[in-house]
Amino acid sequence: LFRFLGGYAGIESTVTAKESGTVQNSVTESVYMKNPKAKYKIKKKTGIKTSAEPAPLSIVSIGFVVDVVIRSYDSLIGTKVGTNIQIDEGGKLISEDVTCLLKTFMSNYVKTLATAEEDNCRLSSLVSAVFGSKLIDTHKIRTVALLYRSVADALESDERVTATAALEPATISATIRSIQAAFASGGAPKLLQVGLMRDVSLALKHTLPWQKPDVSLILQVLAMYPPEDASFLSEGSSRFETTESKNSESSARSALCAWVRKLGDGKWSTNAAPALATAFVSGQLLPFVETELSLGVDKAEREMAMSICTLCSLEGNPSELLWPAIHKGLQSIPSVSCTKTPAIYRATRSVTLLEFGCLEGALSGIGNGELVYDENNRTLMPPPQSIEAMLSNAV
């Protein structure tokens, strides 16, 4: 593994970028074509001169990278061997970390695939393999985090990588289930979870938009990005962890906003956000049939309400998108009622939507009295009597 990543396998380190219909050659500094230093002077031979030409980086197959390189690295994690290797150069021991070499290799490999083909078939295959469910199901979480960050940063940071990969909805659906299982197992700390979801959002940002968006899947994805809440951070969290977590969450929100706004014909989120809010309050999105025994809000409903509020927040003008649905569910309810009526169900869901709208900081008093969210104190200002009476009746 070290010989391949360390540059002793004859792999070219140049990346050819195609921009605006022209071909521009630019060299990315890497270590893929190292020539070991000779310890003794060698007399040059006269006659026919031959030179060893390195193979282009694009010749490396995706199957080799996924099944050989990544698996070899994953086998070193958590073992006594480790990822550090000691090399004797000139009588001095030099330590090389395979982790850094793999990160550099994956970054340059993504850039090479993004500029090597016009249809980006190989780039799509690589992104699907890295962000697929098989990788997170069969590899250690540290390996997954390294690959996620390497590929996501390569797609995001380099201006030459303007290509977009195809990531199928079925792949994302399976990946979300695998990520949820990995998080539930307790194998990933909170900071690592935030970083993984940040990388997933960047990958979604650089994928081709789905022409027929799957509403259920989009809400599942958005449910993985809860509103920022200080209670998620433990008392022992350092300032560095807090800052890094906030930066990752901010980067993820920006990437999700770019992804959501290009779905469908580019106007899907504008039409879907208010429609989903209204449909949720009226009970059309419930995963179960309402009965007298199902009064209350279960986890699935709360996640759906949170996802809808996130969607409205990403679209812009969330207050205007959420308030009509909230008003619809809270109006015309009796002050005291012990009967489990459809109006009570609608009021319960409206209050849930109101709760997550407040957590998102998405609600304001525009066109709805003076219900204003104070950003500094993270509290709601006292509502006017009309809205306070409506909320009291709903409770």
CSV table of C-alpha atoms in Angstrom, one decimal:
chain,number,residue,atom,x,y,z
A,1,LEU,CA,0.0,0.0,0.0
A,2,PHE,CA,2.8,2.4,0.9
A,3,ARG,CA,4.7,1.7,-2.4
A,4,PHE,CA,1.6,2.4,-4.4
A,5,LEU,CA,0.6,5.6,-2.5
A,6,GLY,CA,4.2,6.6,-1.9
A,7,GLY,CA,5.0,7.0,-5.6
A,8,TYR,CA,7.0,3.9,-6.4
A,9,ALA,CA,4.5,2.3,-8.8
A,10,GLY,CA,5.0,4.6,-11.7
A,11,ILE,CA,1.8,6.6,-11.6
A,12,GLU,CA,1.7,10.1,-13.2
A,13,SER,CA,1.1,13.1,-11.0
A,14,THR,CA,-0.3,15.5,-13.6
A,15,VAL,CA,-4.0,16.4,-13.8
A,16,THR,CA,-5.3,17.6,-17.1
A,17,ALA,CA,-8.2,20.1,-16.7
A,18,LYS,CA,-10.7,20.9,-19.4
A,19,GLU,CA,-12.3,24.3,-19.1
A,20,SER,CA,-14.6,26.2,-21.4
A,21,GLY,CA,-14.0,23.8,-24.3
A,22,THR,CA,-10.2,24.2,-24.2
A,23,VAL,CA,-7.6,21.9,-22.7
A,24,GLN,CA,-5.3,23.4,-20.1
A,25,ASN,CA,-2.5,21.3,-18.6
A,26,SER,CA,-1.9,21.9,-14.9
A,27,VAL,CA,0.2,19.9,-12.6
A,28,THR,CA,-1.0,18.9,-9.1
A,29,GLU,CA,2.0,18.3,-6.9
A,30,SER,CA,1.9,14.8,-5.5
A,31,VAL,CA,4.2,11.9,-4.8
A,32,TYR,CA,3.0,9.4,-7.3
A,33,MET,CA,6.2,9.3,-9.4
A,34,LYS,CA,9.1,9.2,-7.0
A,35,ASN,CA,12.4,7.9,-8.1
A,36,PRO,CA,14.5,6.5,-5.3
A,37,LYS,CA,17.9,8.1,-4.8
A,38,ALA,CA,20.8,6.0,-5.8
A,39,LYS,CA,23.4,5.4,-3.2
A,40,TYR,CA,26.3,5.0,-5.7
A,41,LYS,CA,27.2,6.8,-8.8
A,42,ILE,CA,26.3,4.8,-11.9
A,43,LYS,CA,28.2,5.2,-15.1
A,44,LYS,CA,26.0,6.3,-17.9
A,45,LYS,CA,25.6,3.9,-20.8
A,46,THR,CA,26.1,5.1,-24.3
A,47,GLY,CA,23.9,4.2,-27.2
A,48,ILE,CA,20.1,4.2,-27.5
A,49,LYS,CA,18.5,6.3,-24.8
A,50,THR,CA,15.4,5.0,-23.2
A,51,SER,CA,13.1,6.8,-20.6
A,52,ALA,CA,10.5,5.3,-18.4
A,53,GLU,CA,7.2,7.1,-19.0
A,54,PRO,CA,4.8,7.1,-16.0
A,55,ALA,CA,1.3,5.8,-16.5
A,56,PRO,CA,-1.5,8.4,-16.3
A,57,LEU,CA,-3.4,8.5,-13.0
A,58,SER,CA,-6.7,7.9,-14.9
A,59,ILE,CA,-5.5,4.4,-15.8
A,60,VAL,CA,-6.1,3.3,-12.2
A,61,SER,CA,-9.5,1.5,-12.2
A,62,ILE,CA,-12.2,2.3,-9.7
A,63,GLY,CA,-12.5,-1.4,-8.8
A,64,PHE,CA,-8.8,-1.4,-7.8
A,65,VAL,CA,-9.2,1.7,-5.7
A,66,VAL,CA,-12.3,0.4,-3.9
A,67,ASP,CA,-11.4,-3.3,-3.6
A,68,VAL,CA,-7.7,-3.1,-3.1
A,69,VAL,CA,-6.4,0.3,-2.0
A,70,ILE,CA,-9.3,1.2,0.4
A,71,ARG,CA,-9.7,-2.3,1.8
A,72,SER,CA,-5.9,-2.5,2.5
A,73,TYR,CA,-6.0,0.8,4.3
A,74,ASP,CA,-9.1,-0.2,6.3
A,75,SER,CA,-7.3,-3.4,7.4
A,76,LEU,CA,-4.6,-1.3,9.1
A,77,ILE,CA,-7.1,0.7,11.3
A,78,GLY,CA,-7.2,-0.4,14.9
A,79,THR,CA,-4.3,-2.8,14.6
A,80,LYS,CA,-0.8,-2.9,16.1
A,81,VAL,CA,0.7,-2.2,12.7
A,82,GLY,CA,-1.0,1.1,12.3
A,83,THR,CA,-0.8,3.6,9.4
A,84,ASN,CA,2.7,4.9,10.1
A,85,ILE,CA,5.8,3.4,8.4
A,86,GLN,CA,9.4,4.0,9.2
A,87,ILE,CA,11.8,4.5,6.2
A,88,ASP,CA,15.6,4.5,6.3
A,89,GLU,CA,16.9,7.3,4.1
A,90,GLY,CA,20.5,8.1,4.4
A,91,GLY,CA,20.8,6.5,7.7
A,92,LYS,CA,17.9,8.5,9.2
A,93,LEU,CA,14.6,7.1,10.1
A,94,ILE,CA,11.7,9.0,8.5
A,95,SER,CA,8.1,8.4,9.5
A,96,GLU,CA,5.5,8.4,6.7
A,97,ASP,CA,1.7,8.3,7.4
A,98,VAL,CA,-0.3,6.3,4.9
A,99,THR,CA,-3.4,8.3,5.9
A,100,CYS,CA,-2.0,11.5,4.4
A,101,LEU,CA,-0.9,9.7,1.3
A,102,LEU,CA,-4.4,8.1,0.8
A,103,LYS,CA,-6.1,11.5,1.3
A,104,THR,CA,-3.9,13.1,-1.3
A,105,PHE,CA,-4.4,10.2,-3.7
A,106,MET,CA,-8.2,10.3,-3.4
A,107,SER,CA,-8.2,14.1,-3.9
A,108,ASN,CA,-6.1,13.9,-7.1
A,109,TYR,CA,-8.0,10.9,-8.3
A,110,VAL,CA,-11.3,12.7,-8.1
A,111,LYS,CA,-9.9,15.7,-10.0
A,112,THR,CA,-8.5,13.4,-12.7
A,113,LEU,CA,-11.8,11.6,-13.2
A,114,ALA,CA,-13.6,14.9,-13.3
A,115,THR,CA,-11.5,16.3,-16.1
A,116,ALA,CA,-10.8,13.1,-18.0
A,117,GLU,CA,-14.2,12.4,-19.5
A,118,GLU,CA,-17.1,14.5,-20.7
A,119,ASP,CA,-19.9,12.2,-19.5
A,120,ASN,CA,-18.4,11.7,-16.0
A,121,CYS,CA,-19.4,8.1,-15.9
A,122,ARG,CA,-16.3,7.0,-13.9
A,123,LEU,CA,-16.6,10.0,-11.6
A,124,SER,CA,-20.2,9.0,-10.9
A,125,SER,CA,-19.1,5.4,-10.2
A,126,LEU,CA,-16.5,6.6,-7.7
A,127,VAL,CA,-18.9,8.9,-5.9
A,128,SER,CA,-21.5,6.2,-5.8
A,129,ALA,CA,-19.0,3.7,-4.4
A,130,VAL,CA,-17.7,6.1,-1.7
A,131,PHE,CA,-21.1,7.4,-0.6
A,132,GLY,CA,-22.8,4.1,-1.0
A,133,SER,CA,-24.2,1.9,1.8
A,134,LYS,CA,-21.7,-0.9,1.1
A,135,LEU,CA,-18.7,1.2,2.2
A,136,ILE,CA,-20.1,2.3,5.5
A,137,ASP,CA,-21.5,-1.2,6.2
A,138,THR,CA,-18.2,-3.0,5.6
A,139,HIS,CA,-15.5,-0.5,6.7
A,140,LYS,CA,-14.5,1.1,9.9
A,141,ILE,CA,-16.0,4.6,10.6
A,142,ARG,CA,-12.5,6.2,10.6
A,143,THR,CA,-12.0,4.9,7.0
A,144,VAL,CA,-15.4,6.2,6.0
A,145,ALA,CA,-14.7,9.6,7.5
A,146,LEU,CA,-11.4,9.9,5.7
A,147,LEU,CA,-12.9,9.0,2.3
A,148,TYR,CA,-15.9,11.2,2.7
A,149,ARG,CA,-13.8,14.2,3.6
A,150,SER,CA,-11.2,13.6,0.8
A,151,VAL,CA,-13.8,13.2,-2.0
A,152,ALA,CA,-16.1,16.0,-0.7
A,153,ASP,CA,-13.3,18.5,-0.4
A,154,ALA,CA,-12.0,17.6,-3.8
A,155,LEU,CA,-15.4,18.3,-5.4
A,156,GLU,CA,-15.8,21.5,-3.4
A,157,SER,CA,-12.5,23.2,-3.2
A,158,ASP,CA,-10.9,23.0,-6.7
A,159,GLU,CA,-12.4,25.4,-9.2
A,160,ARG,CA,-11.3,23.2,-12.1
A,161,VAL,CA,-13.7,20.5,-10.9
A,162,THR,CA,-16.9,21.8,-12.4
A,163,ALA,CA,-18.3,18.4,-13.3
A,164,THR,CA,-21.2,16.8,-11.5
A,165,ALA,CA,-21.7,13.2,-10.7
A,166,ALA,CA,-24.8,11.1,-10.9
A,167,LEU,CA,-26.0,9.8,-7.5
A,168,GLU,CA,-29.1,7.7,-7.7
A,169,PRO,CA,-32.0,8.2,-5.1
A,170,ALA,CA,-31.8,4.5,-4.3
A,171,THR,CA,-28.1,4.9,-3.4
A,172,ILE,CA,-28.9,7.8,-1.1
A,173,SER,CA,-31.8,6.0,0.6
A,174,ALA,CA,-29.6,3.0,1.4
A,175,THR,CA,-26.8,5.2,2.6
A,176,ILE,CA,-29.0,7.2,5.0
A,177,ARG,CA,-30.2,3.9,6.6
A,178,SER,CA,-26.6,2.7,7.0
A,179,ILE,CA,-25.5,6.1,8.5
A,180,GLN,CA,-28.4,6.0,11.0
A,181,ALA,CA,-27.5,2.4,12.0
A,182,ALA,CA,-23.8,3.5,12.4
A,183,PHE,CA,-24.8,6.5,14.6
A,184,ALA,CA,-27.2,4.4,16.7
A,185,SER,CA,-24.4,1.9,17.4
A,186,GLY,CA,-22.5,4.5,19.3
A,187,GLY,CA,-19.3,4.1,17.1
A,188,ALA,CA,-19.2,7.7,15.9
A,189,PRO,CA,-18.8,10.7,18.3
A,190,LYS,CA,-20.9,13.7,17.8
A,191,LEU,CA,-18.2,15.8,16.1
A,192,LEU,CA,-17.5,12.9,13.7
A,193,GLN,CA,-21.3,12.6,12.9
A,194,VAL,CA,-21.5,16.3,12.1
A,195,GLY,CA,-18.4,16.0,9.8
A,196,LEU,CA,-19.8,13.0,8.0
A,197,MET,CA,-23.2,14.7,7.3
A,198,ARG,CA,-21.3,17.8,6.1
A,199,ASP,CA,-19.5,15.7,3.6
A,200,VAL,CA,-22.7,14.0,2.4
A,201,SER,CA,-24.3,17.4,1.8
A,202,LEU,CA,-21.3,18.5,-0.3
A,203,ALA,CA,-21.6,15.3,-2.3
A,204,LEU,CA,-25.3,16.0,-2.9
A,205,LYS,CA,-24.5,19.6,-3.9
A,206,HIS,CA,-22.2,18.3,-6.7
A,207,THR,CA,-24.6,15.7,-8.1
A,208,LEU,CA,-26.9,16.0,-11.0
A,209,PRO,CA,-30.4,17.2,-9.9
A,210,TRP,CA,-33.1,14.7,-9.7
A,211,GLN,CA,-35.7,15.5,-12.4
A,212,LYS,CA,-38.5,13.7,-10.4
A,213,PRO,CA,-37.7,14.4,-6.8
A,214,ASP,CA,-38.8,11.8,-4.2
A,215,VAL,CA,-40.5,13.8,-1.5
A,216,SER,CA,-40.2,11.0,1.1
A,217,LEU,CA,-36.5,10.6,0.5
A,218,ILE,CA,-35.7,14.3,0.5
A,219,LEU,CA,-37.4,14.6,3.9
A,220,GLN,CA,-35.4,11.7,5.2
A,221,VAL,CA,-32.2,13.4,4.1
A,222,LEU,CA,-33.2,16.7,5.7
A,223,ALA,CA,-34.1,14.9,8.9
A,224,MET,CA,-30.4,14.1,9.3
A,225,TYR,CA,-29.7,17.8,9.7
A,226,PRO,CA,-31.5,18.9,12.9
A,227,PRO,CA,-31.6,22.6,13.9
A,228,GLU,CA,-28.5,23.9,15.7
A,229,ASP,CA,-29.0,23.3,19.4
A,230,ALA,CA,-26.5,24.0,22.2
A,231,SER,CA,-27.8,21.0,24.2
A,232,PHE,CA,-26.2,18.7,21.6
A,233,LEU,CA,-22.8,19.7,22.9
A,234,SER,CA,-21.7,18.1,26.2
A,235,GLU,CA,-20.4,20.2,29.0
A,236,GLY,CA,-16.9,18.8,28.4
A,237,SER,CA,-16.8,19.9,24.8
A,238,SER,CA,-13.8,22.1,24.0
A,239,ARG,CA,-14.1,25.5,22.3
A,240,PHE,CA,-12.3,23.9,19.3
A,241,GLU,CA,-14.9,21.2,19.0
A,242,THR,CA,-17.7,23.7,19.3
A,243,THR,CA,-16.3,26.0,16.6
A,244,GLU,CA,-15.5,23.1,14.2
A,245,SER,CA,-19.0,21.7,14.7
A,246,LYS,CA,-20.7,25.0,14.0
A,247,ASN,CA,-18.5,25.5,10.9
A,248,SER,CA,-19.4,22.1,9.6
A,249,GLU,CA,-23.1,22.7,10.2
A,250,SER,CA,-23.0,26.0,8.4
A,251,SER,CA,-21.2,24.5,5.5
A,252,ALA,CA,-23.7,21.6,5.4
A,253,ARG,CA,-26.7,24.1,5.4
A,254,SER,CA,-25.2,26.0,2.5
A,255,ALA,CA,-24.6,22.8,0.5
A,256,LEU,CA,-28.1,21.6,1.2
A,257,CYS,CA,-29.6,24.9,0.1
A,258,ALA,CA,-27.7,24.6,-3.3
A,259,TRP,CA,-28.9,21.0,-3.6
A,260,VAL,CA,-32.5,21.6,-2.8
A,261,ARG,CA,-32.9,24.6,-5.1
A,262,LYS,CA,-31.8,22.8,-8.2
A,263,LEU,CA,-34.1,19.7,-7.8
A,264,GLY,CA,-36.6,19.1,-10.5
A,265,ASP,CA,-36.9,22.2,-12.8
A,266,GLY,CA,-35.2,24.4,-10.2
A,267,LYS,CA,-38.6,25.5,-8.8
A,268,TRP,CA,-39.6,22.3,-7.0
A,269,SER,CA,-38.7,23.5,-3.5
A,270,THR,CA,-40.6,26.8,-4.0
A,271,ASN,CA,-43.8,24.9,-4.7
A,272,ALA,CA,-43.2,21.9,-2.5
A,273,ALA,CA,-42.4,23.7,0.8
A,274,PRO,CA,-45.7,25.3,1.5
A,275,ALA,CA,-47.7,22.4,0.0
A,276,LEU,CA,-45.9,19.9,2.3
A,277,ALA,CA,-46.5,22.1,5.4
A,278,THR,CA,-50.2,22.2,4.7
A,279,ALA,CA,-50.4,18.5,3.9
A,280,PHE,CA,-48.6,17.7,7.1
A,281,VAL,CA,-51.0,19.6,9.2
A,282,SER,CA,-54.0,18.1,7.5
A,283,GLY,CA,-52.6,14.6,8.1
A,284,GLN,CA,-52.0,13.7,4.4
A,285,LEU,CA,-48.4,12.7,5.0
A,286,LEU,CA,-48.9,10.4,8.0
A,287,PRO,CA,-47.2,7.0,7.8
A,288,PHE,CA,-50.2,5.5,9.6
A,289,VAL,CA,-54.0,5.8,9.8
A,290,GLU,CA,-55.4,8.1,12.5
A,291,THR,CA,-57.5,6.5,15.2
A,292,GLU,CA,-58.7,7.5,18.6
A,293,LEU,CA,-55.7,5.6,20.1
A,294,SER,CA,-53.1,7.5,18.1
A,295,LEU,CA,-53.5,10.9,19.7
A,296,GLY,CA,-50.2,12.6,20.1
A,297,VAL,CA,-47.1,13.1,18.0
A,298,ASP,CA,-44.8,10.2,17.5
A,299,LYS,CA,-41.1,10.3,16.5
A,300,ALA,CA,-41.9,9.9,12.8
A,301,GLU,CA,-44.2,12.9,12.8
A,302,ARG,CA,-41.7,15.1,14.7
A,303,GLU,CA,-38.9,14.2,12.2
A,304,MET,CA,-41.2,15.0,9.3
A,305,ALA,CA,-42.2,18.4,10.9
A,306,MET,CA,-38.5,19.2,11.4
A,307,SER,CA,-37.6,18.3,7.8
A,308,ILE,CA,-40.4,20.4,6.5
A,309,CYS,CA,-39.3,23.4,8.5
A,310,THR,CA,-35.7,22.8,7.3
A,311,LEU,CA,-36.9,22.7,3.7
A,312,CYS,CA,-38.8,26.0,4.2
A,313,SER,CA,-35.8,27.6,5.8
A,314,LEU,CA,-33.5,26.5,2.9
A,315,GLU,CA,-36.0,27.8,0.3
A,316,GLY,CA,-36.1,31.3,1.9
A,317,ASN,CA,-39.0,33.3,3.4
A,318,PRO,CA,-39.7,30.4,5.8
A,319,SER,CA,-42.2,32.5,7.9
A,320,GLU,CA,-44.4,33.1,4.9
A,321,LEU,CA,-44.3,29.4,4.0
A,322,LEU,CA,-45.0,28.0,7.4
A,323,TRP,CA,-47.6,30.4,8.9
A,324,PRO,CA,-50.5,29.6,6.6
A,325,ALA,CA,-50.3,25.9,7.5
A,326,ILE,CA,-49.9,26.7,11.3
A,327,HIS,CA,-52.9,29.0,11.2
A,328,LYS,CA,-55.0,26.5,9.4
A,329,GLY,CA,-54.5,23.9,12.1
A,330,LEU,CA,-54.9,26.2,15.1
A,331,GLN,CA,-58.1,28.0,14.0
A,332,SER,CA,-61.6,27.1,15.1
A,333,ILE,CA,-60.7,24.8,18.0
A,334,PRO,CA,-62.8,24.7,21.2
A,335,SER,CA,-61.1,26.0,24.4
A,336,VAL,CA,-61.7,22.7,26.2
A,337,SER,CA,-62.2,19.4,24.5
A,338,CYS,CA,-61.8,15.9,25.6
A,339,THR,CA,-62.9,14.4,22.3
A,340,LYS,CA,-60.2,13.1,19.9
A,341,THR,CA,-61.4,14.9,16.9
A,342,PRO,CA,-59.6,15.7,13.6
A,343,ALA,CA,-59.3,19.3,14.7
A,344,ILE,CA,-57.4,18.2,17.8
A,345,TYR,CA,-55.0,16.2,15.6
A,346,ARG,CA,-54.5,19.2,13.3
A,347,ALA,CA,-53.8,21.4,16.2
A,348,THR,CA,-51.2,19.0,17.6
A,349,ARG,CA,-49.3,18.9,14.3
A,350,SER,CA,-49.5,22.7,14.0
A,351,VAL,CA,-48.0,23.1,17.4
A,352,THR,CA,-45.2,20.7,16.4
A,353,LEU,CA,-44.6,22.7,13.2
A,354,LEU,CA,-44.5,25.8,15.3
A,355,GLU,CA,-42.0,24.3,17.7
A,356,PHE,CA,-39.5,23.4,15.0
A,357,GLY,CA,-40.1,26.6,13.2
A,358,CYS,CA,-39.0,28.4,16.4
A,359,LEU,CA,-35.9,26.1,16.7
A,360,GLU,CA,-35.0,27.0,13.1
A,361,GLY,CA,-35.4,30.6,13.9
A,362,ALA,CA,-37.6,30.7,10.8
A,363,LEU,CA,-40.8,32.4,12.2
A,364,SER,CA,-41.3,36.2,12.3
A,365,GLY,CA,-44.2,38.5,12.7
A,366,ILE,CA,-44.5,39.4,9.0
A,367,GLY,CA,-48.2,39.4,8.3
A,368,ASN,CA,-48.9,37.5,11.5
A,369,GLY,CA,-49.1,40.0,14.3
A,370,GLU,CA,-46.0,40.6,16.4
A,371,LEU,CA,-44.7,37.1,17.0
A,372,VAL,CA,-41.0,37.7,16.6
A,373,TYR,CA,-38.0,35.4,17.4
A,374,ASP,CA,-35.2,37.1,19.3
A,375,GLU,CA,-31.9,35.9,17.8
A,376,ASN,CA,-29.8,37.3,20.6
A,377,ASN,CA,-31.6,35.6,23.5
A,378,ARG,CA,-32.9,32.7,21.4
A,379,THR,CA,-36.4,33.2,22.7
A,380,LEU,CA,-39.8,34.3,21.4
A,381,MET,CA,-41.0,37.7,22.1
A,382,PRO,CA,-44.4,37.9,23.9
A,383,PRO,CA,-47.2,37.3,21.3
A,384,PRO,CA,-50.2,39.6,20.9
A,385,GLN,CA,-53.4,38.6,22.6
A,386,SER,CA,-55.0,37.2,19.4
A,387,ILE,CA,-52.2,34.8,18.7
A,388,GLU,CA,-51.8,34.0,22.4
A,389,ALA,CA,-55.5,33.0,22.7
A,390,MET,CA,-55.2,30.8,19.6
A,391,LEU,CA,-52.2,29.0,21.0
A,392,SER,CA,-53.9,28.6,24.4
A,393,ASN,CA,-56.9,27.0,22.8
A,394,ALA,CA,-54.6,24.7,20.8
A,395,VAL,CA,-52.9,23.5,24.0
